[in-house]
GROMACS .gro file of C-alpha atoms in nm:
model
  162
    1MET     CA    1   7.875   8.863   9.747
    2LYS     CA    2   8.062   9.232   9.717
    3SER     CA    3   7.872   9.505   9.913
    4LYS     CA    4   7.798   9.775   9.722
    5SER     CA    5   7.918  10.015   9.917
    6LEU     CA    6   8.278   9.823  10.112
    7THR     CA    7   8.600   9.994  10.040
    8ALA     CA    8   8.953   9.799  10.056
    9ILE     CA    9   9.215   9.888  10.084
   10PHE     CA   10   9.525   9.685   9.988
   11PRO     CA   11   9.902   9.878  10.171
   12GLY     CA   12  10.221   9.854  10.091
   13THR     CA   13  10.564  10.017  10.051
   14PHE     CA   14  10.578   9.879   9.673
   15ASP     CA   15  10.907   9.901   9.555
   16PRO     CA   16  10.858   9.828   9.344
   17ILE     CA   17  10.510   9.683   9.251
   18THR     CA   18  10.555   9.300   9.148
   19ASN     CA   19  10.360   9.032   8.967
   20GLY     CA   20  10.281   8.906   9.360
   21HIS     CA   21  10.142   9.224   9.419
   22ILE     CA   22   9.918   9.200   9.081
   23ASP     CA   23   9.814   8.894   9.164
   24LEU     CA   24   9.645   8.972   9.533
   25VAL     CA   25   9.523   9.292   9.406
   26THR     CA   26   9.388   9.138   9.114
   27ARG     CA   27   9.215   8.915   9.335
   28ALA     CA   28   9.097   9.134   9.616
   29SER     CA   29   8.969   9.358   9.360
   30LEU     CA   30   8.727   9.056   9.274
   31LEU     CA   31   8.661   9.113   9.646
   32PHE     CA   32   8.528   9.448   9.695
   33PRO     CA   33   8.327   9.673   9.475
   34ARG     CA   34   8.625   9.935   9.562
   35LEU     CA   35   9.020   9.856   9.608
   36ILE     CA   36   9.284  10.109   9.740
   37VAL     CA   37   9.643  10.020   9.622
   38ALA     CA   38   9.730  10.275   9.848
   39ILE     CA   39  10.174  10.308   9.845
   40ALA     CA   40  10.354  10.445  10.208
   41GLU     CA   41  10.595  10.710  10.223
   42ASN     CA   42  10.778  10.522  10.489
   43PRO     CA   43  11.028  10.750  10.613
   44ASN     CA   44  11.208  10.466  10.763
   45LYS     CA   45  11.250  10.294  10.469
   46LYS     CA   46  11.504  10.409  10.193
   47THR     CA   47  11.344  10.335   9.879
   48LEU     CA   48  11.476  10.303   9.534
   49PHE     CA   49  11.183  10.534   9.389
   50THR     CA   50  10.969  10.818   9.526
   51LEU     CA   51  10.626  10.859   9.634
   52GLU     CA   52  10.530  10.958   9.275
   53GLU     CA   53  10.698  10.694   9.119
   54ARG     CA   54  10.635  10.423   9.287
   55VAL     CA   55  10.233  10.540   9.235
   56ASN     CA   56  10.270  10.603   8.914
   57LEU     CA   57  10.431  10.241   8.870
   58ALA     CA   58  10.165  10.114   9.048
   59SER     CA   59   9.851  10.285   8.855
   60THR     CA   60  10.013  10.140   8.525
   61ALA     CA   61  10.027   9.811   8.690
   62VAL     CA   62   9.682   9.815   8.764
   63GLU     CA   63   9.491  10.017   8.509
   64HIS     CA   64   9.331   9.679   8.326
   65LEU     CA   65   9.091   9.683   8.712
   66LEU     CA   66   8.838   9.940   8.677
   67ASN     CA   67   8.797   9.953   9.034
   68VAL     CA   68   9.122  10.008   9.224
   69GLU     CA   69   9.252  10.361   9.220
   70VAL     CA   70   9.588  10.386   9.344
   71ILE     CA   71   9.672  10.706   9.660
   72GLY     CA   72  10.025  10.758   9.775
   73PHE     CA   73  10.028  10.814  10.152
   74ASP     CA   74  10.172  10.984  10.426
   75ASN     CA   75   9.973  10.911  10.755
   76LEU     CA   76   9.798  10.652  10.989
   77MET     CA   77   9.690  10.354  10.791
   78ALA     CA   78   9.370  10.426  11.020
   79ASN     CA   79   9.362  10.797  10.949
   80PHE     CA   80   9.420  10.725  10.519
   81ALA     CA   81   9.112  10.488  10.578
   82GLN     CA   82   8.900  10.722  10.801
   83THR     CA   83   8.921  10.972  10.510
   84HIS     CA   84   8.878  10.742  10.276
   85ASN     CA   85   8.565  10.516  10.388
   86ALA     CA   86   8.777  10.226  10.403
   87THR     CA   87   8.657   9.964  10.685
   88VAL     CA   88   8.843   9.671  10.538
   89ILE     CA   89   9.253   9.625  10.453
   90VAL     CA   90   9.388   9.314  10.276
   91ARG     CA   91   9.747   9.228  10.375
   92GLY     CA   92   9.932   8.977  10.115
   93VAL     CA   93  10.069   8.705  10.381
   94ARG     CA   94  10.361   8.419  10.276
   95THR     CA   95  10.529   8.320  10.654
   96THR     CA   96  10.430   8.256  10.995
   97HIS     CA   97  10.673   8.532  11.001
   98ASP     CA   98  10.491   8.807  10.780
   99PHE     CA   99  10.183   8.679  10.969
  100GLU     CA  100  10.266   8.731  11.283
  101TYR     CA  101  10.357   9.104  11.236
  102GLU     CA  102  10.082   9.131  11.016
  103ARG     CA  103   9.856   9.074  11.305
  104GLN     CA  104  10.027   9.338  11.493
  105LEU     CA  105   9.948   9.639  11.258
  106ALA     CA  106   9.565   9.433  11.207
  107GLU     CA  107   9.540   9.481  11.643
  108MET     CA  108   9.672   9.876  11.639
  109ASN     CA  109   9.537   9.951  11.314
  110ARG     CA  110   9.148   9.811  11.491
  111ALA     CA  111   9.287   9.998  11.855
  112LEU     CA  112   9.323  10.316  11.658
  113LYS     CA  113   8.949  10.251  11.401
  114SER     CA  114   8.778  10.002  11.625
  115ASP     CA  115   8.533   9.905  11.260
  116LEU     CA  116   8.861   9.885  11.076
  117ASP     CA  117   8.880   9.475  10.982
  118THR     CA  118   9.219   9.312  10.830
  119ILE     CA  119   9.207   9.039  10.623
  120PHE     CA  120   9.464   8.834  10.441
  121LEU     CA  121   9.555   8.661  10.135
  122MET     CA  122   9.745   8.409  10.091
  123PRO     CA  123   9.983   8.511   9.738
  124SER     CA  124   9.947   8.197   9.463
  125ILE     CA  125  10.231   7.929   9.449
  126ALA     CA  126  10.352   8.059   9.145
  127MET     CA  127  10.384   8.360   9.350
  128GLY     CA  128  10.467   8.362   9.707
  129PHE     CA  129  10.825   8.358   9.642
  130ILE     CA  130  10.821   8.721   9.553
  131SER     CA  131  10.934   9.068   9.716
  132SER     CA  132  10.986   9.372   9.628
  133THR     CA  133  11.326   9.334   9.775
  134ILE     CA  134  11.462   8.968   9.603
  135VAL     CA  135  11.371   9.150   9.312
  136LYS     CA  136  11.552   9.438   9.341
  137ASP     CA  137  11.812   9.193   9.463
  138VAL     CA  138  11.833   8.933   9.135
  139ALA     CA  139  11.792   9.307   8.883
  140TYR     CA  140  12.147   9.461   9.109
  141HIS     CA  141  12.313   9.130   9.040
  142GLY     CA  142  12.240   9.087   8.661
  143GLY     CA  143  11.923   8.810   8.703
  144ASP     CA  144  11.641   8.823   8.459
  145ILE     CA  145  11.333   8.960   8.644
  146THR     CA  146  11.112   8.907   8.337
  147ASN     CA  147  10.833   8.678   8.503
  148LEU     CA  148  10.860   8.900   8.853
  149VAL     CA  149  10.714   9.256   8.775
  150PRO     CA  150  10.514   9.439   8.474
  151LEU     CA  151  10.767   9.466   8.188
  152HIS     CA  152  10.741   9.856   8.260
  153VAL     CA  153  10.845   9.831   8.626
  154LYS     CA  154  11.109   9.593   8.442
  155THR     CA  155  11.263   9.906   8.249
  156GLU     CA  156  11.234  10.173   8.535
  157LEU     CA  157  11.455   9.930   8.741
  158LEU     CA  158  11.665   9.836   8.540
  159LYS     CA  159  11.737  10.221   8.454
  160ARG     CA  160  11.819  10.329   8.803
  161LEU     CA  161  12.041  10.093   8.880
  162THR     CA  162  12.268  10.082   8.598
   0.00000   0.00000   0.00000
């Protein structure tokens, strides 16, 4: 059952947003009355798309989900959560390696903001192998990414890579 005041955050780099991300966002949007897709400006990652471009691509991809908004950010997740009155972080976990990394982040976020919990969602079987890195690699080498990303993302990705 949804709490009337609960805000959750689904953070990531989303370079670019994939159908795997959208699957998790869609499922999380059913669990929380307000879900923020928080797109990180991470100076430690070299992204193909700018923060503004990633926000625009994601916004278009989830515009059909009325309780979801997309916001770019460049600070600590705990600070972002505080600013937006969020108490839950939603993360997708595909492998045990993902889990170990995400567990560390969850513990750090909770150390920084004691009321900030993290919930892990498993991707659907059909989406579990998809990552932004794999999508970019397949596209770069001429493979078909039609079933991996929304059409508008495919169009922009192919423009960027050619």
